[in-house]
Amino acid sequence: MWTKIEKNLINIRKPGRYIDGEWNSIHKTGADNLVRVCLAFPEIYEIGMANLGLLILYQIINQRTDALAERVYNPGIDFAQYLRSENIRLFSLESRTPLNNFDIVGFTLQSELVVTNVLSMLSLGGIPLLASERQDKFPLVIAGGPVTINCEPVAEFFDAFVLGDGEEVIGEIIEVVKKHKSESTSRMDLLLAIARINGVYVPQFYQTREDKNGITVQPVVDDLATTITRRIAPLNRANYPLSPIVPYVQTTADRLTVEIARGCWRKCHFCQATSYYGPWRVRSEEDILFIISEGLKHSGFSEISLVSLSSSDYPGIESLLEKIQKIKPWPIKISLPSLRCDCFSVGLAGHLGDKPSGSLTFAPEAGTERLRQAIGKYLSDEQILETAILASRAGWRQLKLYFMVGLPTETAADIPAIVNLVKKIKKLTNLNLSVTISPFVPKPQTPFQWVAMENPETLKQKIDYLHKNISASVRAHSLESALLEGVIARGDRRLNPVIRRAWELGARFDHWDEYFDFRIWEKAFGELGIDWRDYLQPIPLEKNLAWDHLRFTDKEVLKKTLVSCWKENQLTARENISVKKSLAVFPIHKKIAVSDNPYLYYWRLRWSRQMPVRYLSHLEQIEAFRRMYRRSNWPLAYSGGYAPQPIISFGPAISVGYLSEAEYTDVALTRKMDISVLRRMLLSEIPDGFQLISLKPLARRFASLEKSINVGEYWMRDSGWPEVAEKISEGLAQSEIIIEKEKNGKIEKINVRPLIIDMKLSEPDMLKLILRFSPHQNVKPEKILARMFAENEEDLKPQLLICRRNLFIEFAGKLFQP
Ligand code: SF4
């Protein structure tokens, strides 16, 4: 099966998503005796690979001797269509096992809008959509993640939900499944045993009742808990992936991600993350430094992201940043993705290692201090302005600001206040501002869970007003998708058939503006006789809520917070707001000089690339090589500037899907090294699919490989085109071979005949083509063949299996090897 898929990946967008073989991915053998878990993320690979929770579970499960974990991400639209058309089941990356052959498929649900993607993955993986339809042979379908805070709207699709941290619970579930496998107990017994684990909710054993008091969900089995309480796990170093998976494809978090704390003590009233991630827990400095030094050594990453809900709240963050700078094995950039204006210190910014012309992000959320206090975001105007001034003085150029509209207690004055605040920042700084506006969505298990979502018409007016009046770039989140998010967030079990119907009608990737279509959802709601607006109305405080049985936080505390917030609409500033009084000066970001050693030693390496890496793009391949050289611990020389890079030059770009025996890299080292030592240091760090062909010292630095190489030799499988030899000689006899190429949206006609140096049948079933290229003119071999043999290029590509066997420098009519 894989051979067939592999051939056709050539016509699939971003094939690197599906090829497996990333550095540090784990492939276990003897799968039959193990509990097999497939960790599923209902988004495309680039987004899913950024999810740290999934990678922590991957590590924990694979550390066990009785279980294995593999991964699957939601395929792109084109690959999903291909799988369906060929009747191929969605499979895991590592062993390419269809989803229905696992014991457990565990989804991470980050947002309400991914639920239709879950249904796509189940359906493609050969698993019935409803838990009630799954018999013994099907895997347990489990979910964790923030959506479990109210999982009733998707309760029928899952066998079980894990509430809260999964680090400990996953082991308990595996033990139960292992016992079930060895004793061949029934699925019902298995589910009952799972339901008795703390923090696990099995909806099949709970019934919903609706009456004048609201919605109640209660167990139908005597000994099951009436309230399921979230799990809280310690931040344990042993569970952390010290050899993180290094993706080939550029992901949204293409760096070493280090979780420095979990939870948030600030408890902004609109924020669900506070409830979901639980109490504020801090990872020790010693553990963080250990994770960083091991993680960099095993990955070769050049950037670290210190993540938590509010990274700048980490106690002693500046001292931590200083220590990281001391232990780093090579130049790195550090990012703190979630900063707050009130603890954005100057020292902090100075350590980030980014050149200050990068961009900073802050979320004031509201335009006035009054409203910010009402929503629990205790930030003064002064703090926001001071931070912006500091950032501007230090040389930052971009500031992203996030605001919400439709917040509880919002008045007519609060919206123009956003415009004024942005105006003031603009006036006081040189920053380029970009503003993102989101409609406020009331979320379960927050103090605002009872309040209404503002009606769509008013929200639209506010967003339009801000669009017109803010003199900066403004981006607004889709109003309709926010409405749907609000409906599902506070929904109940009646929404399960609606979600299924929307999926049947074609809802996919609802997170993405380009795919989201609210009309589909309106149709689904209409067909099932449900008015979605009902879910956006205020909920009386005394009513039972559909999620009351899922305990993430204390409902009474939430109620008190809400009541006091309403009462205190004239809220005054809290005493504990710490206002920064000093406008300290940022440390100057130093440019780093090129290596201290003026004498650099250059080495040229020639590589081959086979599967799976033939599906890497040129840029993905460059990054894979850079990381490999860093991991190898070679004494690399680095460029100067604010963001030093190893001094490596690469050969000409190669097309996605091509095999190669001629990938060149020139690497500069700071020390003289023995060839056998270099070879030994490198060999254990080479990703699957690359092979070192030669390694030789260069007497001196030559002109850039990319600029000097101007001829490529390509070999292609001759798959029996009629009269090949005749057509070749006919073609070569002509002075013009015209092909059409698209450039800047226009079709250009190019005579490619002068680019062809030679073309002939060679070796059995092989066609050899030698082509010139330059930065101004180049053509892909498949284009020439399609033109000469009058074939369709898309049909031809999977058959050809093109290999770049040699590259040359053409000089004075002769070809020289680099
Ligand atoms: S600071 Fe951020 S993460 Fe913490 S409660 Fe407020 S919004 Fe949530």
PDB file of N, CA, C and O and ligand atoms in Angstrom, residues 263-274 308-310 313 338 340 365 376-377, ligand 1:
ATOM      1  N   GLY A 263      -0.803  26.337  34.252  1.00  0.00           N
ATOM      2  CA  GLY A 263      -1.838  27.068  34.983  1.00  0.00           C
ATOM      3  C   GLY A 263      -1.547  28.551  34.989  1.00  0.00           C
ATOM      4  O   GLY A 263      -0.553  29.007  34.413  1.00  0.00           O
ATOM      5  N   CYS A 264      -2.429  29.334  35.601  1.00  0.00           N
ATOM      6  CA  CYS A 264      -2.204  30.780  35.694  1.00  0.00           C
ATOM      7  C   CYS A 264      -2.896  31.279  36.948  1.00  0.00           C
ATOM      8  O   CYS A 264      -4.037  30.926  37.212  1.00  0.00           O
ATOM      9  N   TRP A 265      -2.182  32.085  37.724  1.00  0.00           N
ATOM     10  CA  TRP A 265      -2.759  32.538  38.987  1.00  0.00           C
ATOM     11  C   TRP A 265      -3.628  33.772  38.806  1.00  0.00           C
ATOM     12  O   TRP A 265      -4.312  34.216  39.704  1.00  0.00           O
ATOM     13  N   ARG A 266      -3.664  34.343  37.623  1.00  0.00           N
ATOM     14  CA  ARG A 266      -4.306  35.652  37.487  1.00  0.00           C
ATOM     15  C   ARG A 266      -5.827  35.591  37.418  1.00  0.00           C
ATOM     16  O   ARG A 266      -6.512  36.523  37.760  1.00  0.00           O
ATOM     17  N   LYS A 267      -6.332  34.508  36.861  1.00  0.00           N
ATOM     18  CA  LYS A 267      -7.773  34.265  36.853  1.00  0.00           C
ATOM     19  C   LYS A 267      -8.605  35.396  36.224  1.00  0.00           C
ATOM     20  O   LYS A 267      -9.566  35.892  36.824  1.00  0.00           O
ATOM     21  N   CYS A 268      -8.233  35.824  35.044  1.00  0.00           N
ATOM     22  CA  CYS A 268      -9.073  36.786  34.324  1.00  0.00           C
ATOM     23  C   CYS A 268     -10.446  36.132  34.130  1.00  0.00           C
ATOM     24  O   CYS A 268     -10.530  34.937  33.829  1.00  0.00           O
ATOM     25  N   HIS A 269     -11.505  36.918  34.255  1.00  0.00           N
ATOM     26  CA  HIS A 269     -12.842  36.313  34.352  1.00  0.00           C
ATOM     27  C   HIS A 269     -13.318  35.654  33.060  1.00  0.00           C
ATOM     28  O   HIS A 269     -14.242  34.874  33.069  1.00  0.00           O
ATOM     29  N   PHE A 270     -12.728  36.034  31.938  1.00  0.00           N
ATOM     30  CA  PHE A 270     -13.178  35.468  30.662  1.00  0.00           C
ATOM     31  C   PHE A 270     -12.372  34.231  30.281  1.00  0.00           C
ATOM     32  O   PHE A 270     -12.666  33.553  29.314  1.00  0.00           O
ATOM     33  N   CYS A 271     -11.324  33.935  31.064  1.00  0.00           N
ATOM     34  CA  CYS A 271     -10.309  32.994  30.583  1.00  0.00           C
ATOM     35  C   CYS A 271     -10.578  31.570  31.068  1.00  0.00           C
ATOM     36  O   CYS A 271     -10.574  31.295  32.265  1.00  0.00           O
ATOM     37  N   GLN A 272     -10.777  30.689  30.097  1.00  0.00           N
ATOM     38  CA  GLN A 272     -11.062  29.299  30.428  1.00  0.00           C
ATOM     39  C   GLN A 272      -9.776  28.533  30.765  1.00  0.00           C
ATOM     40  O   GLN A 272      -9.811  27.527  31.467  1.00  0.00           O
ATOM     41  N   ALA A 273      -8.671  29.040  30.234  1.00  0.00           N
ATOM     42  CA  ALA A 273      -7.404  28.326  30.427  1.00  0.00           C
ATOM     43  C   ALA A 273      -7.086  28.175  31.912  1.00  0.00           C
ATOM     44  O   ALA A 273      -6.523  27.175  32.346  1.00  0.00           O
ATOM     45  N   THR A 274      -7.451  29.190  32.705  1.00  0.00           N
ATOM     46  CA  THR A 274      -7.180  29.132  34.145  1.00  0.00           C
ATOM     47  C   THR A 274      -7.830  27.889  34.751  1.00  0.00           C
ATOM     48  O   THR A 274      -7.229  27.192  35.560  1.00  0.00           O
ATOM     49  N   SER A 308       4.212  28.973  28.778  1.00  0.00           N
ATOM     50  CA  SER A 308       3.243  28.795  29.858  1.00  0.00           C
ATOM     51  C   SER A 308       2.141  29.782  29.518  1.00  0.00           C
ATOM     52  O   SER A 308       2.250  30.500  28.524  1.00  0.00           O
ATOM     53  N   LEU A 309       1.082  29.804  30.307  1.00  0.00           N
ATOM     54  CA  LEU A 309       0.000  30.729  29.959  1.00  0.00           C
ATOM     55  C   LEU A 309       0.441  32.177  30.092  1.00  0.00           C
ATOM     56  O   LEU A 309      -0.065  33.057  29.420  1.00  0.00           O
ATOM     57  N   SER A 310       1.379  32.411  30.965  1.00  0.00           N
ATOM     58  CA  SER A 310       1.884  33.771  31.137  1.00  0.00           C
ATOM     59  C   SER A 310       3.367  33.661  31.516  1.00  0.00           C
ATOM     60  O   SER A 310       3.729  33.717  32.685  1.00  0.00           O
ATOM     61  N   ASP A 313       5.434  35.689  34.001  1.00  0.00           N
ATOM     62  CA  ASP A 313       5.151  35.564  35.438  1.00  0.00           C
ATOM     63  C   ASP A 313       6.089  34.586  36.133  1.00  0.00           C
ATOM     64  O   ASP A 313       6.054  34.460  37.354  1.00  0.00           O
ATOM     65  N   SER A 338       3.926  34.273  25.587  1.00  0.00           N
ATOM     66  CA  SER A 338       2.786  34.938  26.227  1.00  0.00           C
ATOM     67  C   SER A 338       3.283  35.923  27.275  1.00  0.00           C
ATOM     68  O   SER A 338       3.534  35.553  28.409  1.00  0.00           O
ATOM     69  N   ARG A 340       2.980  39.650  29.359  1.00  0.00           N
ATOM     70  CA  ARG A 340       1.981  40.605  29.850  1.00  0.00           C
ATOM     71  C   ARG A 340       2.628  41.973  29.978  1.00  0.00           C
ATOM     72  O   ARG A 340       3.792  42.090  30.351  1.00  0.00           O
ATOM     73  N   GLU A 365      -6.913  43.533  25.830  1.00  0.00           N
ATOM     74  CA  GLU A 365      -8.281  43.000  25.781  1.00  0.00           C
ATOM     75  C   GLU A 365      -9.359  44.081  25.707  1.00  0.00           C
ATOM     76  O   GLU A 365     -10.339  43.912  25.009  1.00  0.00           O
ATOM     77  N   GLY A 376     -11.328  41.354  34.978  1.00  0.00           N
ATOM     78  CA  GLY A 376     -10.246  40.717  35.743  1.00  0.00           C
ATOM     79  C   GLY A 376      -8.875  40.870  35.126  1.00  0.00           C
ATOM     80  O   GLY A 376      -7.948  40.164  35.490  1.00  0.00           O
ATOM     81  N   LYS A 377      -8.748  41.772  34.180  1.00  0.00           N
ATOM     82  CA  LYS A 377      -7.443  41.997  33.557  1.00  0.00           C
ATOM     83  C   LYS A 377      -6.924  43.312  34.127  1.00  0.00           C
ATOM     84  O   LYS A 377      -7.246  44.395  33.634  1.00  0.00           O
TER      85      LYS A 377
HETATM   86  S1  SF4 B   1      -3.220  36.174  32.298  1.00  0.00           S
HETATM   87 FE1  SF4 B   1      -3.765  35.134  30.412  1.00  0.00          FE
HETATM   88  S2  SF4 B   1      -3.774  32.967  30.924  1.00  0.00           S
HETATM   89 FE2  SF4 B   1      -3.792  34.082  32.848  1.00  0.00          FE
HETATM   90  S3  SF4 B   1      -5.942  34.199  33.365  1.00  0.00           S
HETATM   91 FE3  SF4 B   1      -5.452  36.069  32.263  1.00  0.00          FE
HETATM   92  S4  SF4 B   1      -5.923  35.622  30.104  1.00  0.00           S
HETATM   93 FE4  SF4 B   1      -5.840  33.669  31.222  1.00  0.00          FE
END
